[in-house]
């Protein structure tokens, strides 16, 4: 997509971030259909024409919202999941970040991902998002293996992708039906599936 922004305005004075944050708030609160340029600029408290100084169009702004929200959430999840030697504790800590966050903010990435997938020119954004998810899952598993010496039932990237897909689906299931989604049971199962990977220990025999 051609960059039609005014070159004299490309040095960010904070307005670009302000617009991204305002768009995220509108979508989290009211959904993507409500995220008109007028609603976004009203939320940001800036003149209506300012969007086009910073973004070629609203679609480009929404792309930046998706990437910004994902970066913020993934950083928080990664920090939570990088503590303790027990994988279950790490997974619980990561999901706790989701539970403590605003519900609308958690729905927002799913809504924007489907928006991106329906636009051929933005499919790469969704792919980038899920590539980053996989990298985060792989790093979480790699960190756990390095801390504990656990031997995995598959290569680290495969286990990382498994954990990523599980976590992504579990969050969506919890958002859709929290009363009937047993998050802890699913996380315990994921942990138990890793049990055969515990470091080998010498067998002991009773000589009596």
PDB file of C-alpha atoms in Angstrom:
ATOM      1  CA  UNK A   1       0.000   0.000   0.000  1.00  0.00           C
ATOM      2  CA  UNK A   2       1.383   3.388  -0.922  1.00  0.00           C
ATOM      3  CA  UNK A   3       2.269   5.671   1.959  1.00  0.00           C
ATOM      4  CA  UNK A   4       0.167   8.801   1.435  1.00  0.00           C
ATOM      5  CA  UNK A   5       0.935  10.415   4.761  1.00  0.00           C
ATOM      6  CA  UNK A   6       2.171  13.968   4.744  1.00  0.00           C
ATOM      7  CA  UNK A   7       6.026  13.698   4.936  1.00  0.00           C
ATOM      8  CA  UNK A   8       6.210  16.807   7.105  1.00  0.00           C
ATOM      9  CA  UNK A   9       4.116  15.050   9.770  1.00  0.00           C
ATOM     10  CA  UNK A  10       6.008  11.764  10.026  1.00  0.00           C
ATOM     11  CA  UNK A  11       8.006  12.794  13.064  1.00  0.00           C
ATOM     12  CA  UNK A  12       5.683  11.574  15.775  1.00  0.00           C
ATOM     13  CA  UNK A  13       4.615  14.210  18.305  1.00  0.00           C
ATOM     14  CA  UNK A  14       2.585  11.615  20.202  1.00  0.00           C
ATOM     15  CA  UNK A  15      -0.542  12.007  18.074  1.00  0.00           C
ATOM     16  CA  UNK A  16       0.026   8.766  16.147  1.00  0.00           C
ATOM     17  CA  UNK A  17       0.201   6.730  19.349  1.00  0.00           C
ATOM     18  CA  UNK A  18      -2.761   8.694  20.683  1.00  0.00           C
ATOM     19  CA  UNK A  19      -4.859   7.662  17.674  1.00  0.00           C
ATOM     20  CA  UNK A  20      -3.816   4.002  17.927  1.00  0.00           C
ATOM     21  CA  UNK A  21      -4.711   3.926  21.612  1.00  0.00           C
ATOM     22  CA  UNK A  22      -8.033   5.664  20.976  1.00  0.00           C
ATOM     23  CA  UNK A  23      -8.928   3.194  18.213  1.00  0.00           C
ATOM     24  CA  UNK A  24      -8.068   0.299  20.526  1.00  0.00           C
ATOM     25  CA  UNK A  25     -10.357   1.691  23.231  1.00  0.00           C
ATOM     26  CA  UNK A  26     -13.247   2.138  20.790  1.00  0.00           C
ATOM     27  CA  UNK A  27     -12.905  -1.404  19.439  1.00  0.00           C
ATOM     28  CA  UNK A  28     -12.464  -2.953  22.886  1.00  0.00           C
ATOM     29  CA  UNK A  29     -15.546  -1.151  24.174  1.00  0.00           C
ATOM     30  CA  UNK A  30     -17.881  -1.155  21.151  1.00  0.00           C
ATOM     31  CA  UNK A  31     -16.456  -3.514  18.507  1.00  0.00           C
ATOM     32  CA  UNK A  32     -14.731  -2.994  15.183  1.00  0.00           C
ATOM     33  CA  UNK A  33     -17.927  -1.909  13.401  1.00  0.00           C
ATOM     34  CA  UNK A  34     -18.061   1.115  15.696  1.00  0.00           C
ATOM     35  CA  UNK A  35     -14.494   2.153  14.914  1.00  0.00           C
ATOM     36  CA  UNK A  36     -15.237   4.885  12.415  1.00  0.00           C
ATOM     37  CA  UNK A  37     -12.724   7.651  11.838  1.00  0.00           C
ATOM     38  CA  UNK A  38     -15.107  10.069  13.527  1.00  0.00           C
ATOM     39  CA  UNK A  39     -15.484   7.891  16.636  1.00  0.00           C
ATOM     40  CA  UNK A  40     -11.751   7.343  16.855  1.00  0.00           C
ATOM     41  CA  UNK A  41     -10.830  11.012  16.561  1.00  0.00           C
ATOM     42  CA  UNK A  42     -13.549  11.956  19.059  1.00  0.00           C
ATOM     43  CA  UNK A  43     -12.141   9.369  21.466  1.00  0.00           C
ATOM     44  CA  UNK A  44      -8.649  10.775  20.942  1.00  0.00           C
ATOM     45  CA  UNK A  45      -9.877  14.360  21.247  1.00  0.00           C
ATOM     46  CA  UNK A  46      -8.219  15.447  18.011  1.00  0.00           C
ATOM     47  CA  UNK A  47      -9.505  17.002  14.754  1.00  0.00           C
ATOM     48  CA  UNK A  48     -11.199  14.576  12.394  1.00  0.00           C
ATOM     49  CA  UNK A  49      -8.750  15.073   9.546  1.00  0.00           C
ATOM     50  CA  UNK A  50      -5.702  14.195  11.633  1.00  0.00           C
ATOM     51  CA  UNK A  51      -5.969  10.452  10.927  1.00  0.00           C
ATOM     52  CA  UNK A  52      -4.931  11.011   7.332  1.00  0.00           C
ATOM     53  CA  UNK A  53      -1.766  12.808   8.342  1.00  0.00           C
ATOM     54  CA  UNK A  54      -0.538   9.663  10.062  1.00  0.00           C
ATOM     55  CA  UNK A  55      -2.235   6.797   8.245  1.00  0.00           C
ATOM     56  CA  UNK A  56      -3.033   6.197   4.591  1.00  0.00           C
ATOM     57  CA  UNK A  57      -6.550   5.157   5.602  1.00  0.00           C
ATOM     58  CA  UNK A  58      -8.502   3.616   8.464  1.00  0.00           C
ATOM     59  CA  UNK A  59      -7.383   0.101   7.494  1.00  0.00           C
ATOM     60  CA  UNK A  60      -3.761   1.050   8.068  1.00  0.00           C
ATOM     61  CA  UNK A  61      -4.704   2.445  11.465  1.00  0.00           C
ATOM     62  CA  UNK A  62      -6.497  -0.817  12.380  1.00  0.00           C
ATOM     63  CA  UNK A  63      -3.440  -2.788  11.331  1.00  0.00           C
ATOM     64  CA  UNK A  64      -1.328  -0.740  13.726  1.00  0.00           C
ATOM     65  CA  UNK A  65      -3.892  -1.254  16.500  1.00  0.00           C
ATOM     66  CA  UNK A  66      -3.663  -5.031  16.109  1.00  0.00           C
ATOM     67  CA  UNK A  67       0.116  -5.012  16.245  1.00  0.00           C
ATOM     68  CA  UNK A  68       0.249  -2.620  19.202  1.00  0.00           C
ATOM     69  CA  UNK A  69      -2.289  -4.555  21.277  1.00  0.00           C
ATOM     70  CA  UNK A  70      -0.586  -7.847  20.515  1.00  0.00           C
ATOM     71  CA  UNK A  71       2.819  -6.458  21.485  1.00  0.00           C
ATOM     72  CA  UNK A  72       1.492  -5.218  24.817  1.00  0.00           C
ATOM     73  CA  UNK A  73      -0.325  -8.417  25.728  1.00  0.00           C
ATOM     74  CA  UNK A  74       2.454 -10.728  24.565  1.00  0.00           C
ATOM     75  CA  UNK A  75       5.021  -8.837  26.630  1.00  0.00           C
ATOM     76  CA  UNK A  76       2.879  -9.181  29.763  1.00  0.00           C
ATOM     77  CA  UNK A  77       2.207 -12.878  29.116  1.00  0.00           C
ATOM     78  CA  UNK A  78       5.881 -13.584  28.403  1.00  0.00           C
ATOM     79  CA  UNK A  79       6.995 -11.928  31.631  1.00  0.00           C
ATOM     80  CA  UNK A  80       4.421 -13.870  33.657  1.00  0.00           C
ATOM     81  CA  UNK A  81       5.325 -17.187  32.017  1.00  0.00           C
ATOM     82  CA  UNK A  82       9.047 -16.792  32.641  1.00  0.00           C
ATOM     83  CA  UNK A  83       9.013 -17.511  36.367  1.00  0.00           C
ATOM     84  CA  UNK A  84       9.225 -20.722  38.361  1.00  0.00           C
ATOM     85  CA  UNK A  85      10.452 -24.204  37.504  1.00  0.00           C
ATOM     86  CA  UNK A  86       7.023 -25.807  37.207  1.00  0.00           C
ATOM     87  CA  UNK A  87       5.390 -25.600  33.776  1.00  0.00           C
ATOM     88  CA  UNK A  88       1.897 -25.578  35.268  1.00  0.00           C
ATOM     89  CA  UNK A  89       2.763 -22.556  37.395  1.00  0.00           C
ATOM     90  CA  UNK A  90       4.051 -20.774  34.311  1.00  0.00           C
ATOM     91  CA  UNK A  91       0.923 -21.535  32.314  1.00  0.00           C
ATOM     92  CA  UNK A  92      -1.314 -20.457  35.190  1.00  0.00           C
ATOM     93  CA  UNK A  93       0.605 -17.207  35.580  1.00  0.00           C
ATOM     94  CA  UNK A  94       0.283 -16.509  31.846  1.00  0.00           C
ATOM     95  CA  UNK A  95      -3.459 -17.128  31.862  1.00  0.00           C
ATOM     96  CA  UNK A  96      -3.856 -14.982  34.960  1.00  0.00           C
ATOM     97  CA  UNK A  97      -2.702 -12.023  32.845  1.00  0.00           C
ATOM     98  CA  UNK A  98      -5.635 -12.715  30.524  1.00  0.00           C
ATOM     99  CA  UNK A  99      -8.126 -13.053  33.380  1.00  0.00           C
ATOM    100  CA  UNK A 100      -7.017  -9.779  34.947  1.00  0.00           C
ATOM    101  CA  UNK A 101      -7.141  -7.824  31.692  1.00  0.00           C
ATOM    102  CA  UNK A 102     -10.150  -5.990  30.290  1.00  0.00           C
ATOM    103  CA  UNK A 103     -12.505  -8.434  28.537  1.00  0.00           C
ATOM    104  CA  UNK A 104     -12.948  -6.141  25.549  1.00  0.00           C
ATOM    105  CA  UNK A 105      -9.184  -5.903  25.084  1.00  0.00           C
ATOM    106  CA  UNK A 106      -8.993  -9.688  24.973  1.00  0.00           C
ATOM    107  CA  UNK A 107     -11.741  -9.919  22.348  1.00  0.00           C
ATOM    108  CA  UNK A 108     -10.078  -7.190  20.270  1.00  0.00           C
ATOM    109  CA  UNK A 109      -7.195  -9.287  18.839  1.00  0.00           C
ATOM    110  CA  UNK A 110      -9.581 -12.019  17.670  1.00  0.00           C
ATOM    111  CA  UNK A 111     -11.844  -9.445  16.058  1.00  0.00           C
ATOM    112  CA  UNK A 112      -8.985  -7.692  14.298  1.00  0.00           C
ATOM    113  CA  UNK A 113      -7.422 -10.997  13.215  1.00  0.00           C
ATOM    114  CA  UNK A 114     -10.595 -12.038  11.396  1.00  0.00           C
ATOM    115  CA  UNK A 115     -10.763  -8.536   9.914  1.00  0.00           C
ATOM    116  CA  UNK A 116      -7.211  -8.941   8.580  1.00  0.00           C
ATOM    117  CA  UNK A 117      -7.900 -12.417   7.202  1.00  0.00           C
ATOM    118  CA  UNK A 118     -10.809 -11.080   5.140  1.00  0.00           C
ATOM    119  CA  UNK A 119      -8.577  -8.510   3.431  1.00  0.00           C
ATOM    120  CA  UNK A 120      -5.947 -10.004   1.106  1.00  0.00           C
ATOM    121  CA  UNK A 121      -3.696  -6.992   1.574  1.00  0.00           C
ATOM    122  CA  UNK A 122      -3.648  -7.539   5.355  1.00  0.00           C
ATOM    123  CA  UNK A 123      -3.405 -11.326   5.591  1.00  0.00           C
ATOM    124  CA  UNK A 124       0.306 -10.856   6.243  1.00  0.00           C
ATOM    125  CA  UNK A 125      -0.574  -9.009   9.468  1.00  0.00           C
ATOM    126  CA  UNK A 126      -2.437 -12.033  10.829  1.00  0.00           C
ATOM    127  CA  UNK A 127       0.428 -14.281   9.758  1.00  0.00           C
ATOM    128  CA  UNK A 128       2.916 -12.019  11.509  1.00  0.00           C
ATOM    129  CA  UNK A 129       0.750 -12.065  14.630  1.00  0.00           C
ATOM    130  CA  UNK A 130       0.621 -15.864  14.768  1.00  0.00           C
ATOM    131  CA  UNK A 131       4.300 -16.210  13.930  1.00  0.00           C
ATOM    132  CA  UNK A 132       4.945 -14.050  16.976  1.00  0.00           C
ATOM    133  CA  UNK A 133       2.570 -16.224  19.032  1.00  0.00           C
ATOM    134  CA  UNK A 134       4.544 -19.319  18.027  1.00  0.00           C
ATOM    135  CA  UNK A 135       7.823 -17.618  18.839  1.00  0.00           C
ATOM    136  CA  UNK A 136       6.476 -16.688  22.263  1.00  0.00           C
ATOM    137  CA  UNK A 137       5.298 -20.248  22.933  1.00  0.00           C
ATOM    138  CA  UNK A 138       8.615 -21.668  21.793  1.00  0.00           C
ATOM    139  CA  UNK A 139      10.565 -19.250  23.962  1.00  0.00           C
ATOM    140  CA  UNK A 140       8.394 -20.138  26.983  1.00  0.00           C
ATOM    141  CA  UNK A 141       9.047 -23.854  26.516  1.00  0.00           C
ATOM    142  CA  UNK A 142      12.738 -23.307  25.788  1.00  0.00           C
ATOM    143  CA  UNK A 143      13.098 -21.222  28.951  1.00  0.00           C
ATOM    144  CA  UNK A 144      11.418 -23.956  31.001  1.00  0.00           C
ATOM    145  CA  UNK A 145      13.655 -26.661  29.513  1.00  0.00           C
ATOM    146  CA  UNK A 146      16.765 -24.596  30.213  1.00  0.00           C
ATOM    147  CA  UNK A 147      15.657 -24.031  33.814  1.00  0.00           C
ATOM    148  CA  UNK A 148      14.699 -27.642  34.577  1.00  0.00           C
ATOM    149  CA  UNK A 149      16.566 -29.861  32.147  1.00  0.00           C
ATOM    150  CA  UNK A 150      13.299 -31.491  31.099  1.00  0.00           C
ATOM    151  CA  UNK A 151      13.356 -33.647  27.971  1.00  0.00           C
ATOM    152  CA  UNK A 152      10.415 -32.927  25.713  1.00  0.00           C
ATOM    153  CA  UNK A 153       8.301 -35.524  23.868  1.00  0.00           C
ATOM    154  CA  UNK A 154       8.920 -33.541  20.647  1.00  0.00           C
ATOM    155  CA  UNK A 155      11.187 -30.803  19.357  1.00  0.00           C
ATOM    156  CA  UNK A 156      10.953 -27.490  21.203  1.00  0.00           C
ATOM    157  CA  UNK A 157       9.292 -25.622  18.272  1.00  0.00           C
ATOM    158  CA  UNK A 158       6.619 -28.342  17.994  1.00  0.00           C
ATOM    159  CA  UNK A 159       5.847 -28.258  21.709  1.00  0.00           C
ATOM    160  CA  UNK A 160       5.883 -24.464  21.584  1.00  0.00           C
ATOM    161  CA  UNK A 161       3.351 -24.532  18.760  1.00  0.00           C
ATOM    162  CA  UNK A 162       1.199 -27.011  20.691  1.00  0.00           C
ATOM    163  CA  UNK A 163       1.179 -24.779  23.772  1.00  0.00           C
ATOM    164  CA  UNK A 164       0.474 -21.717  21.629  1.00  0.00           C
ATOM    165  CA  UNK A 165      -2.496 -23.308  19.855  1.00  0.00           C
ATOM    166  CA  UNK A 166      -3.828 -24.650  23.147  1.00  0.00           C
ATOM    167  CA  UNK A 167      -3.533 -21.279  24.862  1.00  0.00           C
ATOM    168  CA  UNK A 168      -5.047 -19.346  21.970  1.00  0.00           C
ATOM    169  CA  UNK A 169      -8.040 -21.687  21.757  1.00  0.00           C
ATOM    170  CA  UNK A 170      -8.452 -21.786  25.513  1.00  0.00           C
ATOM    171  CA  UNK A 171      -8.603 -17.993  25.756  1.00  0.00           C
ATOM    172  CA  UNK A 172     -11.261 -17.847  23.052  1.00  0.00           C
ATOM    173  CA  UNK A 173     -13.295 -20.638  24.697  1.00  0.00           C
ATOM    174  CA  UNK A 174     -13.058 -18.844  28.050  1.00  0.00           C
ATOM    175  CA  UNK A 175     -14.188 -15.560  26.507  1.00  0.00           C
ATOM    176  CA  UNK A 176     -17.157 -17.257  24.813  1.00  0.00           C
ATOM    177  CA  UNK A 177     -18.238 -19.508  27.691  1.00  0.00           C
ATOM    178  CA  UNK A 178     -16.349 -18.784  30.910  1.00  0.00           C
ATOM    179  CA  UNK A 179     -18.703 -20.768  33.161  1.00  0.00           C
ATOM    180  CA  UNK A 180     -18.147 -24.009  31.256  1.00  0.00           C
ATOM    181  CA  UNK A 181     -14.480 -23.621  30.366  1.00  0.00           C
ATOM    182  CA  UNK A 182     -12.356 -25.351  32.997  1.00  0.00           C
ATOM    183  CA  UNK A 183      -9.151 -23.456  32.378  1.00  0.00           C
ATOM    184  CA  UNK A 184      -7.166 -25.045  35.181  1.00  0.00           C
ATOM    185  CA  UNK A 185      -8.131 -28.589  34.166  1.00  0.00           C
ATOM    186  CA  UNK A 186      -6.937 -27.937  30.612  1.00  0.00           C
ATOM    187  CA  UNK A 187      -3.681 -26.399  31.833  1.00  0.00           C
ATOM    188  CA  UNK A 188      -3.120 -29.348  34.177  1.00  0.00           C
ATOM    189  CA  UNK A 189      -3.640 -31.723  31.251  1.00  0.00           C
ATOM    190  CA  UNK A 190      -1.082 -29.834  29.185  1.00  0.00           C
ATOM    191  CA  UNK A 191       1.321 -30.072  32.098  1.00  0.00           C
ATOM    192  CA  UNK A 192       0.661 -33.802  32.525  1.00  0.00           C
ATOM    193  CA  UNK A 193       1.332 -34.414  28.847  1.00  0.00           C
ATOM    194  CA  UNK A 194       4.829 -33.125  29.500  1.00  0.00           C
ATOM    195  CA  UNK A 195       5.428 -35.525  32.416  1.00  0.00           C
ATOM    196  CA  UNK A 196       7.049 -38.263  30.315  1.00  0.00           C
ATOM    197  CA  UNK A 197       9.613 -35.627  29.411  1.00  0.00           C
ATOM    198  CA  UNK A 198      10.926 -35.278  32.965  1.00  0.00           C
ATOM    199  CA  UNK A 199      14.696 -35.847  33.225  1.00  0.00           C
ATOM    200  CA  UNK A 200      15.672 -39.500  33.492  1.00  0.00           C
ATOM    201  CA  UNK A 201      16.663 -40.630  36.985  1.00  0.00           C
ATOM    202  CA  UNK A 202      18.587 -43.824  37.791  1.00  0.00           C
ATOM    203  CA  UNK A 203      16.349 -46.687  38.897  1.00  0.00           C
ATOM    204  CA  UNK A 204      16.836 -47.986  42.408  1.00  0.00           C
ATOM    205  CA  UNK A 205      16.323 -51.599  43.381  1.00  0.00           C
ATOM    206  CA  UNK A 206      15.529 -53.208  46.680  1.00  0.00           C
ATOM    207  CA  UNK A 207      18.380 -55.649  47.306  1.00  0.00           C
ATOM    208  CA  UNK A 208      16.659 -57.382  50.226  1.00  0.00           C
TER     209      UNK A 208
END
